[in-house]
Coordinates of C-alpha atoms in Angstrom, one line a residue:
S11 CA 95.2 83.5 81.6
K12 CA 93.7 80.0 81.9
G13 CA 96.2 77.6 80.3
Y14 CA 98.7 80.4 79.8
E15 CA 99.7 81.1 83.4
R16 CA 103.5 80.7 82.8
I17 CA 103.5 82.8 79.7
D18 CA 101.5 85.5 81.2
A19 CA 103.5 85.5 84.5
A20 CA 106.7 85.8 82.6
T21 CA 105.3 88.6 80.6
F22 CA 104.1 90.5 83.7
A23 CA 107.6 90.0 85.3
D24 CA 109.2 91.3 82.1
W25 CA 107.0 94.4 82.2
G26 CA 108.1 95.1 85.8
I27 CA 104.6 94.5 87.2
D28 CA 104.5 94.6 91.0
Y29 CA 100.8 93.7 91.6
L30 CA 98.6 91.2 89.9
K31 CA 94.9 90.8 90.5
D32 CA 93.6 87.5 89.2
D33 CA 89.8 87.8 88.9
S34 CA 87.7 84.6 88.8
C35 CA 84.9 85.7 86.6
H36 CA 83.0 82.7 85.4
A37 CA 85.1 80.4 87.6
T38 CA 83.9 77.3 89.3
E39 CA 82.3 77.4 92.8
M40 CA 83.9 74.0 93.5
H41 CA 86.4 74.8 96.2
A42 CA 89.1 72.3 95.3
Y43 CA 89.2 73.3 91.7
A44 CA 89.1 77.0 92.5
F45 CA 92.1 76.6 94.8
H46 CA 93.9 74.6 92.2
Q47 CA 93.4 77.3 89.5
Y48 CA 95.0 80.0 91.7
T49 CA 97.9 77.8 92.7
L50 CA 98.8 77.5 89.0
M51 CA 99.3 81.3 88.7
R52 CA 101.0 81.4 92.1
D53 CA 103.6 78.9 91.0
A54 CA 104.0 80.7 87.7
L55 CA 104.6 84.0 89.4
N56 CA 107.1 82.4 91.8
A57 CA 108.9 80.8 89.0
T58 CA 109.7 84.3 87.5
G59 CA 111.9 85.2 90.5
R60 CA 110.2 88.6 90.7
H61 CA 108.3 89.7 93.8
I62 CA 104.8 90.3 92.5
F63 CA 101.9 90.8 95.0
F64 CA 99.3 88.2 94.0
S65 CA 95.7 89.3 94.7
L66 CA 93.1 86.6 94.4
C67 CA 89.6 87.7 93.5
G68 CA 87.0 85.0 94.2
W69 CA 84.5 87.0 96.2
N70 CA 84.0 84.3 98.9
P71 CA 85.0 84.0 102.6
W72 CA 86.0 80.4 102.1
Y73 CA 89.2 81.4 100.4
A74 CA 90.5 82.6 103.8
P75 CA 90.5 79.6 106.2
P76 CA 92.3 76.3 105.8
D77 CA 90.4 73.2 104.6
K78 CA 92.0 70.0 105.8
E79 CA 89.8 67.8 103.7
L80 CA 90.9 69.5 100.6
H81 CA 94.5 69.8 101.8
Y82 CA 94.2 73.6 101.5
D83 CA 96.3 75.7 103.9
G84 CA 94.3 78.9 103.6
G85 CA 94.5 82.1 101.6
A86 CA 98.0 82.9 102.6
S87 CA 99.3 79.7 101.1
V88 CA 98.1 80.8 97.6
G89 CA 98.3 84.6 97.5
N90 CA 99.0 87.8 99.3
S91 CA 95.4 88.9 99.5
W92 CA 92.0 87.3 98.7
R93 CA 88.6 88.9 98.2
I94 CA 86.2 87.7 100.9
A95 CA 82.9 89.2 99.8
Q96 CA 81.0 90.6 96.8
D97 CA 81.8 93.9 95.3
C98 CA 81.3 97.1 97.3
Y99 CA 79.2 99.5 95.3
D100 CA 77.1 101.3 97.9
W101 CA 76.7 101.5 101.7
R102 CA 74.7 98.2 102.0
T103 CA 77.3 96.2 100.2
T104 CA 80.1 97.9 102.1
F105 CA 78.3 96.9 105.3
N106 CA 78.1 93.3 104.1
A107 CA 81.9 93.2 103.4
I108 CA 82.5 94.6 106.9
Q109 CA 80.3 91.9 108.4
V110 CA 82.0 89.1 106.5
N111 CA 85.5 90.3 107.4
A112 CA 84.6 90.6 111.1
R113 CA 84.8 86.9 111.5
L114 CA 88.0 86.3 109.4
A115 CA 90.7 88.1 111.4
A116 CA 92.4 84.9 112.4
Y117 CA 93.4 84.2 108.8
A118 CA 95.2 87.4 108.1
G119 CA 98.7 88.4 108.9
P120 CA 102.0 89.6 107.4
G121 CA 102.2 88.4 103.8
G122 CA 98.5 87.5 103.5
W123 CA 95.5 89.7 103.9
N124 CA 91.7 89.5 103.8
D125 CA 90.5 91.9 101.0
P126 CA 87.0 93.4 101.5
D127 CA 87.2 95.2 98.1
M128 CA 88.2 98.7 97.0
L129 CA 87.7 102.1 98.6
L130 CA 84.7 103.8 97.0
G131 CA 85.3 107.4 97.9
S132 CA 82.8 110.2 97.7
S133 CA 84.1 112.1 94.7
P134 CA 81.6 112.8 91.8
G135 CA 81.7 111.5 88.3
V136 CA 82.1 107.8 89.1
A137 CA 79.7 104.9 88.9
N138 CA 79.7 104.0 92.6
W139 CA 80.4 106.2 95.6
L140 CA 79.5 106.8 99.2
R141 CA 78.5 109.9 101.2
P142 CA 81.6 111.7 102.5
H143 CA 81.4 110.5 106.1
Q144 CA 80.7 106.9 105.0
S145 CA 83.8 107.0 102.7
R146 CA 85.9 108.1 105.6
T147 CA 84.4 105.4 107.8
Q148 CA 85.3 102.8 105.1
F149 CA 88.8 104.0 105.1
S150 CA 89.1 104.0 108.9
L151 CA 87.8 100.4 109.1
W152 CA 89.9 99.2 106.2
C153 CA 92.9 100.6 108.1
V154 CA 91.9 98.8 111.3
M155 CA 91.2 95.7 109.4
A156 CA 94.7 95.8 107.8
A157 CA 93.0 95.5 104.4
P158 CA 94.5 96.4 101.1
L159 CA 94.0 100.2 100.4
L160 CA 93.0 100.4 96.8
I161 CA 91.2 103.5 95.6
G162 CA 88.3 102.7 93.3
S163 CA 87.6 106.2 92.1
K164 CA 88.8 108.7 89.5
M165 CA 92.3 109.7 90.8
L166 CA 92.3 112.9 88.7
N167 CA 88.9 114.0 90.1
L168 CA 89.3 113.5 93.8
T169 CA 87.6 116.1 96.1
A170 CA 89.7 117.8 98.7
F171 CA 87.8 115.7 101.3
D172 CA 88.7 112.4 99.7
L173 CA 92.3 113.5 99.2
E174 CA 92.5 114.4 102.9
T175 CA 91.1 110.9 103.7
Y176 CA 93.5 109.0 101.5
T177 CA 96.6 110.9 102.7
N178 CA 96.0 110.6 106.4
T179 CA 99.4 109.2 107.5
D180 CA 98.2 108.4 111.0
A181 CA 95.4 106.2 109.6
I182 CA 97.7 104.7 107.0
S183 CA 100.3 103.9 109.8
V184 CA 97.6 101.9 111.6
N185 CA 97.0 99.9 108.4
Q186 CA 100.7 99.4 107.8
D187 CA 101.6 98.5 111.4
P188 CA 104.4 95.9 111.3
L189 CA 102.7 93.7 113.8
G190 CA 100.2 92.9 111.0
I191 CA 97.2 92.0 113.1
Q192 CA 93.8 92.4 111.6
G193 CA 91.4 94.3 113.9
R194 CA 88.2 92.8 115.1
P195 CA 85.0 94.1 116.7
V196 CA 85.0 94.0 120.5
V197 CA 81.5 95.6 120.8
D198 CA 79.0 94.5 118.2
T199 CA 75.2 95.0 118.3
C200 CA 74.7 94.2 114.6
P201 CA 72.8 91.1 113.7
E202 CA 74.6 88.3 112.0
G203 CA 74.4 87.8 108.3
E204 CA 74.4 90.1 105.3
V205 CA 71.8 92.6 104.1
P206 CA 70.0 91.3 101.0
E207 CA 69.5 93.3 97.9
K208 CA 66.9 96.1 98.5
G209 CA 67.4 95.6 102.2
T210 CA 68.5 98.3 104.6
V211 CA 71.6 98.5 106.9
P212 CA 70.4 97.6 110.4
S213 CA 70.3 100.1 113.3
C214 CA 73.4 99.0 115.2
H215 CA 76.9 99.9 116.2
Q216 CA 80.4 98.4 116.5
V217 CA 83.7 99.1 118.2
W218 CA 86.7 97.7 116.4
T219 CA 90.2 97.4 117.9
K220 CA 93.6 96.7 116.4
P221 CA 96.7 96.2 118.6
L222 CA 99.8 97.9 117.4
H223 CA 103.5 97.1 117.7
N224 CA 104.2 99.9 120.2
G225 CA 101.6 98.9 122.7
S226 CA 98.9 101.3 121.5
T227 CA 95.5 100.3 120.3
A228 CA 93.7 101.6 117.3
V229 CA 90.0 101.9 117.7
A230 CA 87.2 102.6 115.2
I231 CA 83.7 103.4 116.6
V232 CA 81.0 103.0 114.0
N233 CA 77.4 104.0 114.1
F234 CA 75.3 102.2 111.5
S235 CA 72.0 103.5 113.0
P236 CA 70.2 106.2 110.9
E237 CA 70.4 108.8 113.7
P238 CA 73.4 110.2 115.6
K239 CA 74.2 108.2 118.7
Y240 CA 76.1 109.0 121.9
M241 CA 78.7 106.2 122.2
H242 CA 80.9 105.2 125.1
I243 CA 83.8 102.9 125.5
D244 CA 85.4 101.7 128.8
F245 CA 89.1 101.0 128.4
A246 CA 89.2 98.2 130.9
T247 CA 86.0 96.5 129.9
D248 CA 86.1 97.0 126.1
L249 CA 89.8 97.2 125.4
G250 CA 91.5 95.4 128.2
I251 CA 93.5 98.5 129.2
D252 CA 93.9 99.0 132.9
G253 CA 94.4 102.5 134.2
K254 CA 94.4 105.7 132.3
A255 CA 95.5 106.2 128.7
F256 CA 96.0 109.1 126.2
V257 CA 93.4 109.3 123.5
R258 CA 94.2 110.8 120.1
D259 CA 91.6 111.4 117.5
L260 CA 93.2 110.5 114.2
W261 CA 90.9 112.7 112.1
L262 CA 90.6 115.8 114.4
K263 CA 94.3 115.5 115.2
H264 CA 93.7 116.2 118.9
R265 CA 95.0 114.4 121.9
F266 CA 92.7 114.3 124.9
P267 CA 93.8 114.4 128.6
P268 CA 94.5 111.0 130.2
T269 CA 91.3 109.1 130.9
N270 CA 90.0 105.5 131.4
S271 CA 87.0 105.9 129.1
F272 CA 85.9 107.8 126.1
A273 CA 82.5 109.1 125.0
T274 CA 81.3 111.1 122.0
Q275 CA 78.4 111.8 119.7
V276 CA 78.8 109.9 116.4
L277 CA 76.9 110.7 113.2
G278 CA 74.3 108.3 112.0
D279 CA 74.2 106.3 108.8
G280 CA 77.8 105.2 108.9
G281 CA 79.4 107.9 111.0
S282 CA 82.6 107.0 112.9
V283 CA 85.4 108.0 115.1
M284 CA 89.0 106.7 114.8
L285 CA 91.2 106.8 117.8
L286 CA 94.7 105.9 119.0
I287 CA 94.7 104.7 122.6
T288 CA 98.1 104.7 124.3
P289 CA 98.5 103.6 128.0
L290 CA 99.9 106.3 130.2
E291 CA 103.1 104.4 131.0
L292 CA 104.1 104.2 127.3
L293 CA 104.4 107.9 126.7
P294 CA 106.2 110.8 128.5
S295 CA 103.8 113.5 129.7
P296 CA 103.0 115.5 126.5
S297 CA 101.5 118.9 126.2
V298 CA 97.8 118.0 125.8
D299 CA 95.4 119.9 123.7
T300 CA 92.1 119.7 125.6
V301 CA 89.2 119.8 123.1
E302 CA 85.5 119.3 123.3
Q303 CA 84.6 115.9 122.0
K304 CA 82.8 116.6 118.7
T305 CA 80.4 114.8 116.5
Q306 CA 82.2 112.9 113.8

């Protein structure tokens, strides 16, 4: 589209397009010029009068924050989402995208989102995929990160497991929460930086939290270590929640009795648990299904 932004934008609008991904293959690494290139398409799309979601794909975290020297107001001033890392094509590269996005939460919000790339899934017959529990962890984290949920798999060949993952309305509600806050890790034992090619994901764990509009908190507990790990969160220390709260596992679909902490065994190599924590005073006393905390 270089040099034809207005013609292409008008064509897309005429076709009734709702989403445009503008990939920067072979584009410059000069920040000022890269920003300028995207503003050309932004202005062309706005000139059509049609609401088209504009997805920038520059694969770099420097698209997210403002740059005063370059008079750049941040990703949200140019598009509705912006890629912040290299492509996800295995668990190592997915971990790297998670690590990059962990430090960019301040730049996301309603109308503009950090994009850590597509959901890989675990269905067969595709070039890139994850193990089933890793694909579910990716989806859980993408929901907590308020990231775009774009399925990068064969839609006509999804396994029942992947279909269950991508249709979990509780998890999707976390992603689509109207408060629009990107979650961030509140417990993080992972070393800083990305894992290089041929490297291995470090033995570490994270606890991510995302505040929701109704006063609840979404939590993702992730075990990157190769072996299962018993993991514990204290609501006051880790989440800033005083007193007891209801805990609902968004994958097991069970609510636990009121408590002020939570502990469970989490699978290794990318296993996770996704929870909804709701302070006691926000809910009437429900009928509670007491279940044993299981390995996720």
